[in-house]
Protein backbone atom coordinates (compact mmCIF):
# COMPACT_ATOMS: atom_id res chain seq x y z
CA UNK A 1 0.00 0.00 0.00
CA UNK A 2 1.21 3.50 -0.74
CA UNK A 3 0.94 6.36 1.72
CA UNK A 4 -2.48 7.61 0.70
CA UNK A 5 -3.90 4.06 0.68
CA UNK A 6 -2.49 3.46 4.13
CA UNK A 7 -3.97 6.70 5.40
CA UNK A 8 -7.32 5.85 3.91
CA UNK A 9 -7.45 2.39 5.50
CA UNK A 10 -6.27 3.92 8.75
CA UNK A 11 -9.09 6.46 8.63
CA UNK A 12 -11.64 3.77 7.78
CA UNK A 13 -10.68 1.07 10.25
CA UNK A 14 -8.29 2.09 13.01
CA UNK A 15 -9.50 3.90 16.11
CA UNK A 16 -6.45 5.62 17.64
CA UNK A 17 -5.96 6.27 21.39
CA UNK A 18 -6.81 9.75 22.70
CA UNK A 19 -7.80 10.99 19.28
CA UNK A 20 -10.49 13.23 17.83
CA UNK A 21 -11.53 10.91 15.00
CA UNK A 22 -13.07 13.71 12.99
CA UNK A 23 -9.89 15.79 13.10
CA UNK A 24 -7.75 12.80 12.30
CA UNK A 25 -9.82 12.01 9.23
CA UNK A 26 -9.25 15.56 7.97
CA UNK A 27 -5.52 15.59 8.60
CA UNK A 28 -4.40 12.00 8.02
CA UNK A 29 -1.85 10.13 10.09
CA UNK A 30 1.90 10.24 9.93
CA UNK A 31 3.07 6.73 9.12
CA UNK A 32 6.28 5.99 11.02
CA UNK A 33 8.29 3.39 9.17
CA UNK A 34 11.71 3.26 10.77
CA UNK A 35 13.81 4.50 13.65
CA UNK A 36 17.46 4.61 14.58
CA UNK A 37 19.18 5.88 17.69
CA UNK A 38 17.13 8.87 18.85
CA UNK A 39 15.54 9.54 15.44
CA UNK A 40 12.32 8.34 13.86
CA UNK A 41 11.56 8.38 10.13
CA UNK A 42 8.17 8.71 8.47
CA UNK A 43 7.00 7.40 5.13
CA UNK A 44 8.03 10.58 3.33
CA UNK A 45 11.57 10.05 4.52
CA UNK A 46 11.23 12.95 6.95
CA UNK A 47 13.55 12.37 9.90
CA UNK A 48 12.60 13.65 13.35
CA UNK A 49 14.60 13.91 16.54
CA UNK A 50 12.37 12.13 19.03
CA UNK A 51 12.10 14.56 21.92
CA UNK A 52 9.50 12.35 23.65
CA UNK A 53 11.19 8.90 23.63
CA UNK A 54 8.06 7.74 21.75
CA UNK A 55 5.59 7.75 24.67
CA UNK A 56 8.16 8.28 27.45
CA UNK A 57 9.41 4.74 26.96
CA UNK A 58 12.23 4.32 24.42
CA UNK A 59 14.78 5.67 26.89
CA UNK A 60 17.67 3.86 25.20
CA UNK A 61 16.54 4.83 21.71
CA UNK A 62 15.50 2.53 18.92
CA UNK A 63 18.58 0.54 18.04
CA UNK A 64 19.26 -1.73 21.02
CA UNK A 65 19.62 -5.15 19.47
CA UNK A 66 20.48 -6.66 22.87
CA UNK A 67 16.81 -6.22 23.79
CA UNK A 68 15.33 -7.48 20.54
CA UNK A 69 17.72 -10.44 20.59
CA UNK A 70 16.73 -11.31 24.15
CA UNK A 71 13.06 -11.28 23.14
CA UNK A 72 13.77 -13.36 20.06
CA UNK A 73 15.79 -15.99 21.94
CA UNK A 74 13.09 -16.33 24.58
CA UNK A 75 10.43 -16.68 21.91
CA UNK A 76 12.33 -19.59 20.41
CA UNK A 77 12.95 -21.32 23.71
CA UNK A 78 9.61 -20.81 25.47
CA UNK A 79 7.36 -18.29 23.75
CA UNK A 80 4.83 -18.28 26.54
CA UNK A 81 3.76 -19.89 29.71
CA UNK A 82 1.63 -18.41 32.50
CA UNK A 83 2.28 -17.87 36.20
CA UNK A 84 -1.10 -19.17 37.34
CA UNK A 85 -1.64 -22.49 39.16
CA UNK A 86 1.72 -22.78 40.91
CA UNK A 87 3.69 -22.38 37.68
CA UNK A 88 6.39 -19.91 36.80
CA UNK A 89 9.12 -19.22 34.24
CA UNK A 90 12.80 -18.40 34.67
CA UNK A 91 12.79 -14.86 33.20
CA UNK A 92 10.00 -13.74 35.54
CA UNK A 93 11.87 -14.94 38.62
CA UNK A 94 15.09 -13.32 37.46
CA UNK A 95 13.41 -10.02 36.69
CA UNK A 96 11.63 -10.01 40.05
CA UNK A 97 14.98 -10.56 41.72
CA UNK A 98 16.71 -7.75 39.81
CA UNK A 99 13.84 -5.33 40.43
CA UNK A 100 13.84 -5.87 44.17
CA UNK A 101 17.55 -5.00 44.18
CA UNK A 102 17.21 -1.86 42.05
CA UNK A 103 14.10 -0.37 43.61
CA UNK A 104 14.10 1.58 46.89
CA UNK A 105 14.56 -0.44 50.11
CA UNK A 106 11.48 -2.18 51.42
CA UNK A 107 10.07 -3.05 48.00
CA UNK A 108 10.78 -6.76 47.82
CA UNK A 109 7.84 -8.15 45.89
CA UNK A 110 6.48 -7.51 42.44
CA UNK A 111 3.18 -8.18 40.67
CA UNK A 112 3.53 -8.12 36.87
CA UNK A 113 0.94 -6.74 34.45
CA UNK A 114 0.99 -5.73 30.78
CA UNK A 115 0.63 -2.00 31.25
CA UNK A 116 0.73 0.91 33.64
CA UNK A 117 -3.06 1.10 33.75
CA UNK A 118 -3.36 -2.51 34.81
CA UNK A 119 -0.65 -1.99 37.40
CA UNK A 120 -2.64 0.84 38.95
CA UNK A 121 -5.77 -1.32 38.93
CA UNK A 122 -3.63 -3.87 40.74
CA UNK A 123 -2.67 -1.23 43.30
CA UNK A 124 -6.33 -0.60 44.05
CA UNK A 125 -6.92 -4.31 44.57
CA UNK A 126 -3.87 -4.64 46.82
CA UNK A 127 -4.81 -1.59 48.89
CA UNK A 128 -8.30 -2.92 49.52
CA UNK A 129 -7.02 -6.43 50.28
CA UNK A 130 -4.46 -5.08 52.75
CA UNK A 131 -6.91 -3.09 54.86
CA UNK A 132 -9.48 -5.88 54.75
CA UNK A 133 -6.98 -8.43 56.05
CA UNK A 134 -6.13 -6.02 58.85
CA UNK A 135 -9.82 -5.78 59.76
CA UNK A 136 -10.02 -2.13 58.87
CA UNK A 137 -12.78 -2.31 56.24
CA UNK A 138 -13.69 1.35 56.60
CA UNK A 139 -10.41 2.32 54.94
CA UNK A 140 -11.74 2.40 51.39
CA UNK A 141 -11.10 5.81 49.86
CA UNK A 142 -8.08 6.44 47.67
CA UNK A 143 -6.97 10.01 47.03
CA UNK A 144 -5.35 11.09 43.78
CA UNK A 145 -4.64 14.54 42.36
CA UNK A 146 -6.30 16.85 39.89
CA UNK A 147 -4.61 16.54 36.51
CA UNK A 148 -2.72 13.41 37.56
CA UNK A 149 -2.42 10.60 35.01
CA UNK A 150 -2.51 6.95 35.99
CA UNK A 151 -3.76 5.29 32.81
CA UNK A 152 -6.96 4.71 30.92
CA UNK A 153 -8.84 1.74 32.35
CA UNK A 154 -11.87 2.70 34.46
CA UNK A 155 -9.95 2.32 37.71
CA UNK A 156 -6.73 3.97 36.51
CA UNK A 157 -8.60 6.86 34.92
CA UNK A 158 -10.58 7.30 38.15
CA UNK A 159 -7.33 7.53 40.10
CA UNK A 160 -6.12 10.08 37.58
CA UNK A 161 -7.56 13.55 37.71
CA UNK A 162 -8.07 14.39 34.05
CA UNK A 163 -11.43 16.15 33.83
CA UNK A 164 -11.73 15.54 30.09
CA UNK A 165 -11.55 11.79 30.76
CA UNK A 166 -13.90 11.87 33.76
CA UNK A 167 -16.58 13.45 31.59
CA UNK A 168 -16.70 10.36 29.39
CA UNK A 169 -17.35 7.67 32.06
CA UNK A 170 -18.48 7.34 35.69
CA UNK A 171 -15.36 7.50 37.87
CA UNK A 172 -15.24 5.17 40.87
CA UNK A 173 -17.07 6.75 43.79
CA UNK A 174 -14.37 5.88 46.32
CA UNK A 175 -11.66 7.95 44.64
CA UNK A 176 -11.17 11.60 45.61
CA UNK A 177 -8.78 14.25 44.28
CA UNK A 178 -6.74 17.07 45.76
CA UNK A 179 -4.81 20.04 44.38
CA UNK A 180 -1.83 19.49 42.06
CA UNK A 181 1.45 21.27 42.88
CA UNK A 182 1.38 23.35 39.68
CA UNK A 183 2.87 26.66 40.72
CA UNK A 184 2.92 28.31 37.28
CA UNK A 185 -0.77 27.63 36.72
CA UNK A 186 -2.22 27.82 40.23
CA UNK A 187 0.32 29.46 42.49
CA UNK A 188 -0.99 33.01 42.20
CA UNK A 189 1.02 35.41 44.34
CA UNK A 190 2.52 32.72 46.57
CA UNK A 191 6.18 31.82 46.24
CA UNK A 192 6.75 28.31 44.83
CA UNK A 193 7.72 27.06 48.31
CA UNK A 194 4.64 28.56 49.96
CA UNK A 195 2.48 27.15 47.21
CA UNK A 196 4.08 23.69 47.53
CA UNK A 197 2.97 23.60 51.17
CA UNK A 198 -0.48 24.90 50.23
CA UNK A 199 -0.97 22.15 47.63
CA UNK A 200 0.27 19.47 50.05
CA UNK A 201 -2.07 20.72 52.76
CA UNK A 202 -5.04 20.24 50.45
CA UNK A 203 -4.39 16.55 51.15
CA UNK A 204 -4.56 17.14 54.90
CA UNK A 205 -7.83 19.02 54.51
CA UNK A 206 -9.32 16.27 52.35
CA UNK A 207 -8.31 13.58 54.84
CA UNK A 208 -9.87 15.49 57.72
CA UNK A 209 -13.02 16.06 55.72
CA UNK A 210 -13.34 12.35 54.81
CA UNK A 211 -12.16 11.06 58.19
CA UNK A 212 -8.71 9.41 58.37
CA UNK A 213 -10.36 6.09 59.32
CA UNK A 214 -11.92 6.08 55.82
CA UNK A 215 -8.82 6.89 53.78
CA UNK A 216 -6.81 3.91 52.49
CA UNK A 217 -4.12 5.41 50.28
CA UNK A 218 -2.77 8.36 48.34
CA UNK A 219 -1.50 7.91 44.78
CA UNK A 220 0.70 10.32 42.84
CA UNK A 221 3.37 10.58 40.19
CA UNK A 222 6.65 11.92 41.61
CA UNK A 223 6.42 14.58 38.87
CA UNK A 224 3.28 14.76 36.74
CA UNK A 225 4.11 13.69 33.21
CA UNK A 226 1.08 13.74 30.92
CA UNK A 227 -0.36 16.61 32.99
CA UNK A 228 2.41 18.84 31.62
CA UNK A 229 5.72 17.95 33.30
CA UNK A 230 4.69 19.52 36.58
CA UNK A 231 7.71 19.57 38.85
CA UNK A 232 6.55 20.12 42.44
CA UNK A 233 8.20 22.83 44.55
CA UNK A 234 10.83 21.45 46.95
CA UNK A 235 8.48 21.92 49.90
CA UNK A 236 5.79 19.62 48.48
CA UNK A 237 6.90 16.02 48.97
CA UNK A 238 8.29 16.36 52.53
CA UNK A 239 4.94 17.79 53.61
CA UNK A 240 3.00 15.01 51.84
CA UNK A 241 5.17 12.42 53.60
CA UNK A 242 4.50 14.05 56.96
CA UNK A 243 0.73 14.07 56.38
CA UNK A 244 0.56 10.43 55.25
CA UNK A 245 2.57 9.29 58.27
CA UNK A 246 0.40 11.31 60.63
CA UNK A 247 -2.81 9.59 59.47
CA UNK A 248 -1.38 6.13 58.66
CA UNK A 249 -2.28 6.23 54.98
CA UNK A 250 -0.52 4.13 52.32
CA UNK A 251 1.53 5.79 49.58
CA UNK A 252 1.37 4.52 46.00
CA UNK A 253 3.91 6.22 43.73
CA UNK A 254 3.29 5.94 40.00
CA UNK A 255 6.75 5.67 38.44
CA UNK A 256 5.56 4.72 34.96
CA UNK A 257 7.41 7.71 33.50
CA UNK A 258 10.05 8.51 36.10
CA UNK A 259 11.16 4.97 36.87
CA UNK A 260 14.41 3.72 35.33
CA UNK A 261 16.40 6.87 35.23
CA UNK A 262 14.47 9.86 34.00
CA UNK A 263 15.35 12.05 36.98
CA UNK A 264 19.01 10.99 36.91
CA UNK A 265 18.25 8.60 39.79
CA UNK A 266 16.85 5.11 39.32
CA UNK A 267 13.41 6.17 40.52
CA UNK A 268 11.58 9.38 41.25
CA UNK A 269 11.17 7.93 44.74
CA UNK A 270 14.96 7.93 45.10
CA UNK A 271 15.11 11.52 43.89
CA UNK A 272 12.49 12.73 46.39
CA UNK A 273 13.42 10.26 49.14
CA UNK A 274 9.99 8.61 49.20
CA UNK A 275 9.34 5.22 50.77
CA UNK A 276 6.32 4.03 48.78
CA UNK A 277 4.16 1.12 49.88
CA UNK A 278 3.36 0.48 46.22
CA UNK A 279 5.33 1.61 43.18
CA UNK A 280 3.90 1.35 39.67
CA UNK A 281 6.19 0.84 36.69
CA UNK A 282 5.74 0.17 32.92
CA UNK A 283 6.93 1.98 29.77
CA UNK A 284 10.74 2.20 30.01
CA UNK A 285 11.23 -1.14 31.75
CA UNK A 286 11.42 -2.84 28.34
CA UNK A 287 12.56 0.31 26.57
CA UNK A 288 9.10 0.26 25.02
CA UNK A 289 9.98 -2.77 22.90
CA UNK A 290 7.48 -5.14 24.56
CA UNK A 291 4.41 -4.52 26.75
CA UNK A 292 5.18 -4.95 30.44
CA UNK A 293 4.09 -3.22 33.61
CA UNK A 294 3.75 -4.04 37.25
CA UNK A 295 3.77 -2.82 40.78
CA UNK A 296 6.43 -3.18 43.43
CA UNK A 297 4.82 -4.15 46.71
CA UNK A 298 6.30 -2.88 49.96
CA UNK A 299 7.09 -5.17 52.88
CA UNK A 300 4.30 -3.72 54.97
CA UNK A 301 1.67 -4.90 52.48
CA UNK A 302 3.50 -8.03 51.32
CA UNK A 303 3.77 -9.34 54.87
CA UNK A 304 0.03 -9.11 55.37
CA UNK A 305 -1.14 -10.48 52.02
CA UNK A 306 1.39 -13.31 52.11
CA UNK A 307 0.82 -14.43 55.70
CA UNK A 308 -2.94 -14.12 56.08
CA UNK A 309 -5.00 -16.76 54.37
CA UNK A 310 -7.02 -16.82 51.20
CA UNK A 311 -6.47 -16.36 47.51
CA UNK A 312 -5.73 -12.93 46.04
CA UNK A 313 -8.24 -13.15 43.21
CA UNK A 314 -6.46 -10.99 40.68
CA UNK A 315 -4.11 -11.37 37.70
CA UNK A 316 -3.74 -11.34 33.97
CA UNK A 317 -3.18 -14.08 31.38
CA UNK A 318 0.08 -12.41 30.41
CA UNK A 319 1.26 -11.41 33.89
CA UNK A 320 5.02 -12.10 33.84
CA UNK A 321 5.13 -13.02 30.15
CA UNK A 322 8.57 -14.60 29.67
CA UNK A 323 9.46 -12.59 26.56
CA UNK A 324 8.44 -9.34 28.26
CA UNK A 325 10.54 -10.24 31.28
CA UNK A 326 13.55 -10.98 29.04
CA UNK A 327 13.08 -7.57 27.43
CA UNK A 328 13.06 -6.06 30.93
CA UNK A 329 16.19 -7.95 31.98
CA UNK A 330 18.06 -6.87 28.84
CA UNK A 331 17.02 -3.24 29.31
CA UNK A 332 18.06 -3.13 32.96
CA UNK A 333 21.38 -4.74 32.09
CA UNK A 334 22.17 -1.97 29.60
CA UNK A 335 21.13 0.72 32.07
CA UNK A 336 23.48 -0.72 34.68
CA UNK A 337 26.45 -1.77 32.58
CA UNK A 338 26.63 1.40 30.51
CA UNK A 339 25.98 3.61 33.54
CA UNK A 340 23.29 5.41 31.56
CA UNK A 341 21.60 6.89 34.62
CA UNK A 342 24.85 8.16 36.14
CA UNK A 343 25.59 9.84 32.82
CA UNK A 344 22.17 11.51 32.85
CA UNK A 345 22.76 12.75 36.39
CA UNK A 346 26.34 13.96 35.92
CA UNK A 347 26.38 15.14 32.30
CA UNK A 348 23.28 15.20 30.15
CA UNK A 349 20.72 16.53 32.65
CA UNK A 350 22.87 19.48 33.78
CA UNK A 351 23.61 20.29 30.14
CA UNK A 352 19.94 20.07 29.14
CA UNK A 353 18.98 22.25 32.12
CA UNK A 354 21.48 24.91 31.12
CA UNK A 355 20.36 24.99 27.50
CA UNK A 356 16.64 24.65 28.25
CA UNK A 357 16.72 27.56 30.71
CA UNK A 358 17.97 29.79 27.90
CA UNK A 359 14.53 29.45 26.32
CA UNK A 360 13.06 31.38 29.26
CA UNK A 361 14.34 34.53 27.49
CA UNK A 362 12.13 33.88 24.48
CA UNK A 363 9.31 36.48 24.23
CA UNK A 364 6.49 33.89 24.38
CA UNK A 365 7.96 31.67 27.11
CA UNK A 366 6.56 32.37 30.59
CA UNK A 367 8.55 29.64 32.30
CA UNK A 368 11.16 27.09 31.22
CA UNK A 369 11.60 24.28 33.74
CA UNK A 370 13.43 20.98 33.65
CA UNK A 371 14.57 18.19 35.91
CA UNK A 372 16.59 15.20 34.83
CA UNK A 373 15.59 14.55 31.24
CA UNK A 374 12.18 16.21 31.18
CA UNK A 375 11.47 19.79 30.30
CA UNK A 376 8.47 22.07 29.93
CA UNK A 377 7.83 25.51 28.42
CA UNK A 378 4.80 27.61 29.33
CA UNK A 379 3.65 29.58 26.28
CA UNK A 380 2.24 33.00 27.16
CA UNK A 381 1.18 36.27 25.63
CA UNK A 382 2.32 38.23 28.67
CA UNK A 383 5.26 36.97 30.69
CA UNK A 384 4.80 39.01 33.86
CA UNK A 385 1.09 38.29 34.18
CA UNK A 386 1.50 34.63 33.10
CA UNK A 387 -1.35 35.33 30.66
CA UNK A 388 -2.15 32.80 27.92
CA UNK A 389 -2.93 33.71 24.33
CA UNK A 390 -6.44 32.21 24.34
CA UNK A 391 -8.59 29.50 25.95
CA UNK A 392 -8.31 27.13 23.00
CA UNK A 393 -4.56 26.55 23.48
CA UNK A 394 -3.92 27.57 19.88
CA UNK A 395 -0.28 28.42 20.61
CA UNK A 396 0.48 24.92 21.91
CA UNK A 397 -0.98 23.27 18.80
CA UNK A 398 0.92 25.59 16.48
CA UNK A 399 4.18 25.13 18.35
CA UNK A 400 3.85 21.34 18.16
CA UNK A 401 3.20 21.47 14.41
CA UNK A 402 6.09 23.90 13.83
CA UNK A 403 8.35 21.72 15.88
CA UNK A 404 7.52 18.70 13.74
CA UNK A 405 8.07 20.80 10.62
CA UNK A 406 11.56 21.59 11.89
CA UNK A 407 12.28 17.93 12.66
CA UNK A 408 11.61 17.64 16.37
CA UNK A 409 8.93 15.69 18.22
CA UNK A 410 7.81 17.94 21.05
CA UNK A 411 4.42 17.42 22.70
CA UNK A 412 1.80 20.04 23.59
CA UNK A 413 -0.30 19.70 26.74
CA UNK A 414 -2.55 22.68 26.31
CA UNK A 415 -0.14 25.61 26.04
CA UNK A 416 2.62 23.73 27.82
CA UNK A 417 5.27 22.28 25.51
CA UNK A 418 6.98 19.21 26.92
CA UNK A 419 10.01 17.08 26.13
CA UNK A 420 11.36 13.81 27.50
CA UNK A 421 14.20 12.82 25.18
CA UNK A 422 15.89 9.42 25.30
CA UNK A 423 18.40 9.09 28.15
CA UNK A 424 21.05 8.27 25.55
CA UNK A 425 20.78 11.65 23.83
CA UNK A 426 24.21 13.30 23.38
CA UNK A 427 25.09 16.92 24.11
CA UNK A 428 25.35 17.56 20.35
CA UNK A 429 21.83 16.18 19.94
CA UNK A 430 20.65 18.37 22.82
CA UNK A 431 22.02 21.33 20.85
CA UNK A 432 20.09 20.15 17.80
CA UNK A 433 16.93 19.81 19.92
CA UNK A 434 17.40 23.34 21.25
CA UNK A 435 17.90 24.85 17.84
CA UNK A 436 14.75 23.18 16.52
CA UNK A 437 12.72 24.13 19.59
CA UNK A 438 13.89 27.71 19.21
CA UNK A 439 12.79 27.86 15.60
CA UNK A 440 9.40 26.38 16.53
CA UNK A 441 8.99 29.10 19.17
CA UNK A 442 9.91 31.85 16.69
CA UNK A 443 7.35 30.54 14.20
CA UNK A 444 4.71 30.28 16.92
CA UNK A 445 5.38 33.85 18.04
CA UNK A 446 4.95 35.03 14.45
CA UNK A 447 1.73 33.05 13.99
CA UNK A 448 0.26 34.35 17.25
CA UNK A 449 1.27 37.99 16.70
C1 LIG B 1 1.46 6.02 30.59
C2 LIG B 1 1.14 6.09 32.04
C3 LIG B 1 0.30 5.16 32.67
C4 LIG B 1 -0.48 4.15 31.89
O1 LIG B 1 0.31 3.17 31.31
P1 LIG B 1 -0.31 2.30 30.10
O2 LIG B 1 0.78 1.33 29.83
O3 LIG B 1 -0.60 3.24 28.98
O4 LIG B 1 -1.53 1.66 30.63
C5 LIG B 1 0.14 5.23 34.02
N1 LIG B 1 0.77 6.16 34.75
C6 LIG B 1 1.58 7.08 34.20
C7 LIG B 1 2.27 8.06 35.08
C8 LIG B 1 1.77 7.09 32.83
O5 LIG B 1 2.55 8.02 32.26
XYZ file of C-alpha atoms and ligand atoms in Angstrom, residues 55-56 114-118 120 149-153 156 221 223 225-226 254-258 280 282-283 292, ligand 1:
42
model
C 5.590 7.754 24.665
C 8.162 8.285 27.446
C 0.986 -5.727 30.776
C 0.629 -1.998 31.247
C 0.729 0.906 33.637
C -3.057 1.101 33.751
C -3.359 -2.513 34.814
C -2.639 0.844 38.954
C -2.418 10.604 35.006
C -2.506 6.945 35.993
C -3.760 5.293 32.810
C -6.960 4.715 30.922
C -8.842 1.737 32.353
C -6.726 3.969 36.514
C 3.367 10.583 40.194
C 6.423 14.578 38.869
C 4.110 13.689 33.205
C 1.078 13.744 30.924
C 3.290 5.937 40.003
C 6.753 5.674 38.437
C 5.559 4.722 34.965
C 7.408 7.714 33.502
C 10.053 8.515 36.096
C 3.900 1.346 39.665
C 5.740 0.173 32.923
C 6.927 1.977 29.774
C 5.176 -4.955 30.438
C 1.459 6.018 30.593
C 1.141 6.094 32.042
C 0.296 5.163 32.669
C -0.477 4.151 31.888
O 0.309 3.173 31.313
P -0.311 2.299 30.095
O 0.781 1.327 29.827
O -0.605 3.240 28.983
O -1.531 1.662 30.626
C 0.139 5.225 34.020
N 0.771 6.157 34.750
C 1.575 7.075 34.202
C 2.267 8.064 35.080
C 1.773 7.088 32.830
O 2.548 8.019 32.263
